[in-house]
Structures are given as structure tokens and as C-alpha cells.
């Protein structure tokens, strides 16, 4: 069987862990209306109690005017199974509560809200306006003048922001000389 490794080490959310995903048969739980009913969850690594909607993973993001770069990046991040499982299981909350007490965590919390909508709501389309408003506050350079931006820069910012919000390191190590 074909196995493809998916690593989330770059995000520093799940370290030294590589997931292997077996290809699913056509009659698997991906058929519309059967999500969450069968034993195997649509996201590997999710707890048994995690509920999924019939539209799990198939919720679109509304274009808010030149936000297709943001929507494409969010859809990519929202379909990395170990990352999604980390947020849908609520595992991210431990790192959030033990690390940043100074109001940080906004990116991680908004991202968790987005993932819950993509995987657990019955909506066809989600309006990512609150995520965009948060980005305008914390990274105005990404949303300057509502111009089209680079998805690679957006992804780098999101991954770095999630890393910063969820890093368990409370004090930076001394520089190596």
C-alpha cells in the first residue's frame, strides 16, 4: 500500500511525530451524510468523541474582496490532519494556558474557531471576517489596502503566529556562540 508521511514538526505543534495515512476506499466515511457515523473519523488523530458534520472539510470560505490568497492558505492549513486534530481535540489549549498570559493566543483561538467551522458546522460557506479583522490588527502588512497578497507570506505568518501562541518555551535560551 502507498503511504505518504505528513509531518507537522515545522509548526512545532507536534514534535518528532510523523503520521501515515492509508488511502481510503471509495465506500469509506467520505460519502456525504455519513460523516461521524462510522467508526473511523475523517481526521486521523481525532478523539473518538470529536463530532464531525456531514459537510466536514467541505465548507467554503467567502471571498471578502481580494482575500482569495488568505482563503486558499486557510484551506491548506485547515486540511493538514495532525494540525486539525491538535485543534479539534482541544490539545492546543494546554500550551495556550501554560505559556502566554499576556493576551497572546489570539491567532490560535481564531484558527481553532475557523477549524471548528470547517469540520463541525453544517454551513456551506463561512465568512472569515473575524479572522481577517484579527489579521488586520496583528499583521497589518498582510492586509494593507485590501490588496491581493502573497499566499506564501500569509502561510509563513500564520505558522509563525501559531508557533508563537503555542510555544511552551517561557524563556528564550541563550544565544549559541
PDB file of C-alpha atoms in Angstrom:
ATOM      1  CA  UNK A   1       0.000   0.000   0.000  1.00  0.00           C
ATOM      2  CA  UNK A   2       1.051   3.582  -0.664  1.00  0.00           C
ATOM      3  CA  UNK A   3       1.880   5.583   2.438  1.00  0.00           C
ATOM      4  CA  UNK A   4       2.609   9.274   2.485  1.00  0.00           C
ATOM      5  CA  UNK A   5       4.237  10.861   5.543  1.00  0.00           C
ATOM      6  CA  UNK A   6       2.728  14.083   6.843  1.00  0.00           C
ATOM      7  CA  UNK A   7       4.948  15.888   9.287  1.00  0.00           C
ATOM      8  CA  UNK A   8       3.985  18.790  11.481  1.00  0.00           C
ATOM      9  CA  UNK A   9       7.426  19.300  13.022  1.00  0.00           C
ATOM     10  CA  UNK A  10       7.866  22.637  11.263  1.00  0.00           C
ATOM     11  CA  UNK A  11       4.915  24.026  13.188  1.00  0.00           C
ATOM     12  CA  UNK A  12       6.431  22.779  16.459  1.00  0.00           C
ATOM     13  CA  UNK A  13       2.937  21.731  17.497  1.00  0.00           C
ATOM     14  CA  UNK A  14       3.591  18.025  17.319  1.00  0.00           C
ATOM     15  CA  UNK A  15       7.273  17.222  17.541  1.00  0.00           C
ATOM     16  CA  UNK A  16       9.007  14.126  16.234  1.00  0.00           C
ATOM     17  CA  UNK A  17       5.762  12.630  15.041  1.00  0.00           C
ATOM     18  CA  UNK A  18       5.022  11.527  11.516  1.00  0.00           C
ATOM     19  CA  UNK A  19       1.572  10.360  10.605  1.00  0.00           C
ATOM     20  CA  UNK A  20       0.965   7.762   7.934  1.00  0.00           C
ATOM     21  CA  UNK A  21      -2.324   7.836   6.153  1.00  0.00           C
ATOM     22  CA  UNK A  22      -3.709   4.837   4.350  1.00  0.00           C
ATOM     23  CA  UNK A  23      -5.672   5.639   1.203  1.00  0.00           C
ATOM     24  CA  UNK A  24      -9.378   5.256   1.858  1.00  0.00           C
ATOM     25  CA  UNK A  25     -11.639   3.033  -0.179  1.00  0.00           C
ATOM     26  CA  UNK A  26     -14.381   4.692  -2.224  1.00  0.00           C
ATOM     27  CA  UNK A  27     -17.099   3.385   0.083  1.00  0.00           C
ATOM     28  CA  UNK A  28     -15.474   4.961   3.157  1.00  0.00           C
ATOM     29  CA  UNK A  29     -16.806   7.616   5.511  1.00  0.00           C
ATOM     30  CA  UNK A  30     -16.227  10.396   2.949  1.00  0.00           C
ATOM     31  CA  UNK A  31     -19.690   9.954   1.433  1.00  0.00           C
ATOM     32  CA  UNK A  32     -21.958  12.912   2.092  1.00  0.00           C
ATOM     33  CA  UNK A  33     -24.261  12.483   5.044  1.00  0.00           C
ATOM     34  CA  UNK A  34     -22.302   9.701   6.738  1.00  0.00           C
ATOM     35  CA  UNK A  35     -19.518  11.674   8.443  1.00  0.00           C
ATOM     36  CA  UNK A  36     -19.154  10.948  12.122  1.00  0.00           C
ATOM     37  CA  UNK A  37     -21.489   7.943  11.905  1.00  0.00           C
ATOM     38  CA  UNK A  38     -18.851   5.339  11.114  1.00  0.00           C
ATOM     39  CA  UNK A  39     -16.051   4.278  13.449  1.00  0.00           C
ATOM     40  CA  UNK A  40     -13.240   5.991  11.574  1.00  0.00           C
ATOM     41  CA  UNK A  41     -13.217   9.790  11.973  1.00  0.00           C
ATOM     42  CA  UNK A  42     -12.488  11.811   8.810  1.00  0.00           C
ATOM     43  CA  UNK A  43      -9.381  13.238  10.520  1.00  0.00           C
ATOM     44  CA  UNK A  44      -6.784  10.785  11.782  1.00  0.00           C
ATOM     45  CA  UNK A  45      -5.717  11.522  15.335  1.00  0.00           C
ATOM     46  CA  UNK A  46      -9.020  12.989  16.488  1.00  0.00           C
ATOM     47  CA  UNK A  47     -10.529  11.690  19.695  1.00  0.00           C
ATOM     48  CA  UNK A  48     -13.416   9.256  19.390  1.00  0.00           C
ATOM     49  CA  UNK A  49     -15.750  11.842  20.914  1.00  0.00           C
ATOM     50  CA  UNK A  50     -14.961  14.504  18.305  1.00  0.00           C
ATOM     51  CA  UNK A  51     -18.100  15.171  16.274  1.00  0.00           C
ATOM     52  CA  UNK A  52     -17.988  15.969  12.564  1.00  0.00           C
ATOM     53  CA  UNK A  53     -20.719  17.411  10.389  1.00  0.00           C
ATOM     54  CA  UNK A  54     -21.975  15.930   7.148  1.00  0.00           C
ATOM     55  CA  UNK A  55     -20.092  18.771   5.402  1.00  0.00           C
ATOM     56  CA  UNK A  56     -16.840  18.180   7.277  1.00  0.00           C
ATOM     57  CA  UNK A  57     -13.885  19.542   5.340  1.00  0.00           C
ATOM     58  CA  UNK A  58     -16.093  20.787   2.509  1.00  0.00           C
ATOM     59  CA  UNK A  59     -17.029  24.235   3.822  1.00  0.00           C
ATOM     60  CA  UNK A  60     -16.021  27.101   1.554  1.00  0.00           C
ATOM     61  CA  UNK A  61     -14.632  30.456   2.641  1.00  0.00           C
ATOM     62  CA  UNK A  62     -16.337  33.620   1.440  1.00  0.00           C
ATOM     63  CA  UNK A  63     -14.169  35.993  -0.591  1.00  0.00           C
ATOM     64  CA  UNK A  64     -14.162  39.375   1.134  1.00  0.00           C
ATOM     65  CA  UNK A  65     -12.559  41.230  -1.755  1.00  0.00           C
ATOM     66  CA  UNK A  66      -9.002  40.225  -2.648  1.00  0.00           C
ATOM     67  CA  UNK A  67      -8.862  37.629   0.119  1.00  0.00           C
ATOM     68  CA  UNK A  68      -8.533  34.562  -2.097  1.00  0.00           C
ATOM     69  CA  UNK A  69      -4.855  34.312  -1.049  1.00  0.00           C
ATOM     70  CA  UNK A  70      -5.960  34.158   2.590  1.00  0.00           C
ATOM     71  CA  UNK A  71      -8.777  31.699   1.869  1.00  0.00           C
ATOM     72  CA  UNK A  72      -6.502  29.385  -0.128  1.00  0.00           C
ATOM     73  CA  UNK A  73      -3.906  29.420   2.662  1.00  0.00           C
ATOM     74  CA  UNK A  74      -6.506  28.785   5.364  1.00  0.00           C
ATOM     75  CA  UNK A  75      -7.985  25.880   3.401  1.00  0.00           C
ATOM     76  CA  UNK A  76      -4.490  24.375   3.051  1.00  0.00           C
ATOM     77  CA  UNK A  77      -3.757  24.719   6.763  1.00  0.00           C
ATOM     78  CA  UNK A  78      -7.274  23.522   7.585  1.00  0.00           C
ATOM     79  CA  UNK A  79      -6.636  20.196   5.849  1.00  0.00           C
ATOM     80  CA  UNK A  80      -3.344  19.195   7.480  1.00  0.00           C
ATOM     81  CA  UNK A  81      -4.662  16.303   9.548  1.00  0.00           C
ATOM     82  CA  UNK A  82      -2.264  16.384  12.550  1.00  0.00           C
ATOM     83  CA  UNK A  83      -2.754  20.139  12.841  1.00  0.00           C
ATOM     84  CA  UNK A  84      -6.545  19.852  12.600  1.00  0.00           C
ATOM     85  CA  UNK A  85      -6.614  17.017  15.157  1.00  0.00           C
ATOM     86  CA  UNK A  86      -4.473  19.087  17.552  1.00  0.00           C
ATOM     87  CA  UNK A  87      -7.039  21.901  17.440  1.00  0.00           C
ATOM     88  CA  UNK A  88     -10.282  19.900  17.248  1.00  0.00           C
ATOM     89  CA  UNK A  89      -9.201  17.714  20.183  1.00  0.00           C
ATOM     90  CA  UNK A  90      -8.539  20.907  22.146  1.00  0.00           C
ATOM     91  CA  UNK A  91      -4.900  19.920  22.761  1.00  0.00           C
ATOM     92  CA  UNK A  92      -3.780  23.427  21.803  1.00  0.00           C
ATOM     93  CA  UNK A  93      -5.461  24.860  24.914  1.00  0.00           C
ATOM     94  CA  UNK A  94      -2.859  23.304  27.223  1.00  0.00           C
ATOM     95  CA  UNK A  95       0.013  25.084  25.513  1.00  0.00           C
ATOM     96  CA  UNK A  96      -2.013  28.273  25.343  1.00  0.00           C
ATOM     97  CA  UNK A  97      -2.864  28.392  29.042  1.00  0.00           C
ATOM     98  CA  UNK A  98       0.615  27.459  30.241  1.00  0.00           C
ATOM     99  CA  UNK A  99       2.584  29.799  28.022  1.00  0.00           C
ATOM    100  CA  UNK A 100       1.336  33.254  27.138  1.00  0.00           C
ATOM    101  CA  UNK A 101      -0.517  35.053  29.906  1.00  0.00           C
ATOM    102  CA  UNK A 102      -0.115  38.483  28.298  1.00  0.00           C
ATOM    103  CA  UNK A 103      -3.089  38.397  25.930  1.00  0.00           C
ATOM    104  CA  UNK A 104      -1.415  36.310  23.258  1.00  0.00           C
ATOM    105  CA  UNK A 105      -3.186  33.363  21.768  1.00  0.00           C
ATOM    106  CA  UNK A 106      -5.498  35.351  19.540  1.00  0.00           C
ATOM    107  CA  UNK A 107      -4.223  33.691  16.351  1.00  0.00           C
ATOM    108  CA  UNK A 108      -4.554  30.186  17.820  1.00  0.00           C
ATOM    109  CA  UNK A 109      -8.055  30.853  19.168  1.00  0.00           C
ATOM    110  CA  UNK A 110      -9.318  32.344  15.889  1.00  0.00           C
ATOM    111  CA  UNK A 111      -7.727  29.479  13.954  1.00  0.00           C
ATOM    112  CA  UNK A 112      -9.459  26.957  16.257  1.00  0.00           C
ATOM    113  CA  UNK A 113     -12.778  28.729  15.635  1.00  0.00           C
ATOM    114  CA  UNK A 114     -12.169  28.520  11.888  1.00  0.00           C
ATOM    115  CA  UNK A 115     -11.331  24.794  12.062  1.00  0.00           C
ATOM    116  CA  UNK A 116     -14.447  24.051  14.109  1.00  0.00           C
ATOM    117  CA  UNK A 117     -16.483  25.720  11.382  1.00  0.00           C
ATOM    118  CA  UNK A 118     -14.714  23.871   8.551  1.00  0.00           C
ATOM    119  CA  UNK A 119     -15.105  20.460  10.168  1.00  0.00           C
ATOM    120  CA  UNK A 120     -18.017  20.634  12.615  1.00  0.00           C
ATOM    121  CA  UNK A 121     -20.609  23.051  11.215  1.00  0.00           C
ATOM    122  CA  UNK A 122     -23.347  22.412   8.681  1.00  0.00           C
ATOM    123  CA  UNK A 123     -22.590  25.659   6.831  1.00  0.00           C
ATOM    124  CA  UNK A 124     -21.815  25.598   3.115  1.00  0.00           C
ATOM    125  CA  UNK A 125     -19.787  28.813   3.274  1.00  0.00           C
ATOM    126  CA  UNK A 126     -18.051  30.523   6.172  1.00  0.00           C
ATOM    127  CA  UNK A 127     -17.412  34.251   6.323  1.00  0.00           C
ATOM    128  CA  UNK A 128     -13.828  34.612   7.658  1.00  0.00           C
ATOM    129  CA  UNK A 129     -14.383  38.280   8.530  1.00  0.00           C
ATOM    130  CA  UNK A 130     -13.396  37.897  12.208  1.00  0.00           C
ATOM    131  CA  UNK A 131     -10.169  36.105  11.212  1.00  0.00           C
ATOM    132  CA  UNK A 132      -9.407  38.878   8.730  1.00  0.00           C
ATOM    133  CA  UNK A 133     -10.114  41.601  11.312  1.00  0.00           C
ATOM    134  CA  UNK A 134      -7.739  39.898  13.741  1.00  0.00           C
ATOM    135  CA  UNK A 135      -5.081  39.768  10.997  1.00  0.00           C
ATOM    136  CA  UNK A 136      -5.544  43.478  10.296  1.00  0.00           C
ATOM    137  CA  UNK A 137      -4.753  44.154  13.977  1.00  0.00           C
ATOM    138  CA  UNK A 138      -1.800  41.792  14.452  1.00  0.00           C
ATOM    139  CA  UNK A 139      -0.332  41.862  10.920  1.00  0.00           C
ATOM    140  CA  UNK A 140      -1.485  44.987   9.096  1.00  0.00           C
ATOM    141  CA  UNK A 141       1.181  44.465   6.412  1.00  0.00           C
ATOM    142  CA  UNK A 142      -0.753  41.386   5.219  1.00  0.00           C
ATOM    143  CA  UNK A 143      -3.961  43.328   4.680  1.00  0.00           C
ATOM    144  CA  UNK A 144      -2.681  46.710   3.508  1.00  0.00           C
ATOM    145  CA  UNK A 145      -5.273  48.495   1.410  1.00  0.00           C
ATOM    146  CA  UNK A 146      -7.165  45.250   0.866  1.00  0.00           C
ATOM    147  CA  UNK A 147      -4.727  44.410  -1.942  1.00  0.00           C
ATOM    148  CA  UNK A 148      -4.013  40.912  -3.149  1.00  0.00           C
ATOM    149  CA  UNK A 149      -1.068  39.479  -1.192  1.00  0.00           C
ATOM    150  CA  UNK A 150       1.304  36.538  -1.408  1.00  0.00           C
ATOM    151  CA  UNK A 151      -0.101  33.279  -0.017  1.00  0.00           C
ATOM    152  CA  UNK A 152       3.409  32.106   0.926  1.00  0.00           C
ATOM    153  CA  UNK A 153       3.901  35.179   3.119  1.00  0.00           C
ATOM    154  CA  UNK A 154       0.453  34.644   4.635  1.00  0.00           C
ATOM    155  CA  UNK A 155       1.197  30.973   5.409  1.00  0.00           C
ATOM    156  CA  UNK A 156       4.573  31.844   6.917  1.00  0.00           C
ATOM    157  CA  UNK A 157       2.914  34.437   9.154  1.00  0.00           C
ATOM    158  CA  UNK A 158       0.156  32.026  10.250  1.00  0.00           C
ATOM    159  CA  UNK A 159       2.545  29.182  11.036  1.00  0.00           C
ATOM    160  CA  UNK A 160       4.880  31.541  12.889  1.00  0.00           C
ATOM    161  CA  UNK A 161       1.929  33.058  14.763  1.00  0.00           C
ATOM    162  CA  UNK A 162       0.610  29.634  15.789  1.00  0.00           C
ATOM    163  CA  UNK A 163       4.110  28.656  16.875  1.00  0.00           C
ATOM    164  CA  UNK A 164       4.388  31.826  18.970  1.00  0.00           C
ATOM    165  CA  UNK A 165       0.976  31.328  20.569  1.00  0.00           C
ATOM    166  CA  UNK A 166       1.551  27.655  21.348  1.00  0.00           C
ATOM    167  CA  UNK A 167       5.248  27.530  22.168  1.00  0.00           C
ATOM    168  CA  UNK A 168       5.823  26.069  25.605  1.00  0.00           C
ATOM    169  CA  UNK A 169       9.140  27.860  25.925  1.00  0.00           C
ATOM    170  CA  UNK A 170       8.674  30.611  28.502  1.00  0.00           C
ATOM    171  CA  UNK A 171      12.193  31.992  28.317  1.00  0.00           C
ATOM    172  CA  UNK A 172      14.373  32.016  25.232  1.00  0.00           C
ATOM    173  CA  UNK A 173      17.608  30.044  25.547  1.00  0.00           C
ATOM    174  CA  UNK A 174      20.873  31.992  25.471  1.00  0.00           C
ATOM    175  CA  UNK A 175      22.356  32.502  22.011  1.00  0.00           C
ATOM    176  CA  UNK A 176      24.860  29.924  20.847  1.00  0.00           C
ATOM    177  CA  UNK A 177      28.268  31.465  20.283  1.00  0.00           C
TER     178      UNK A 177
END
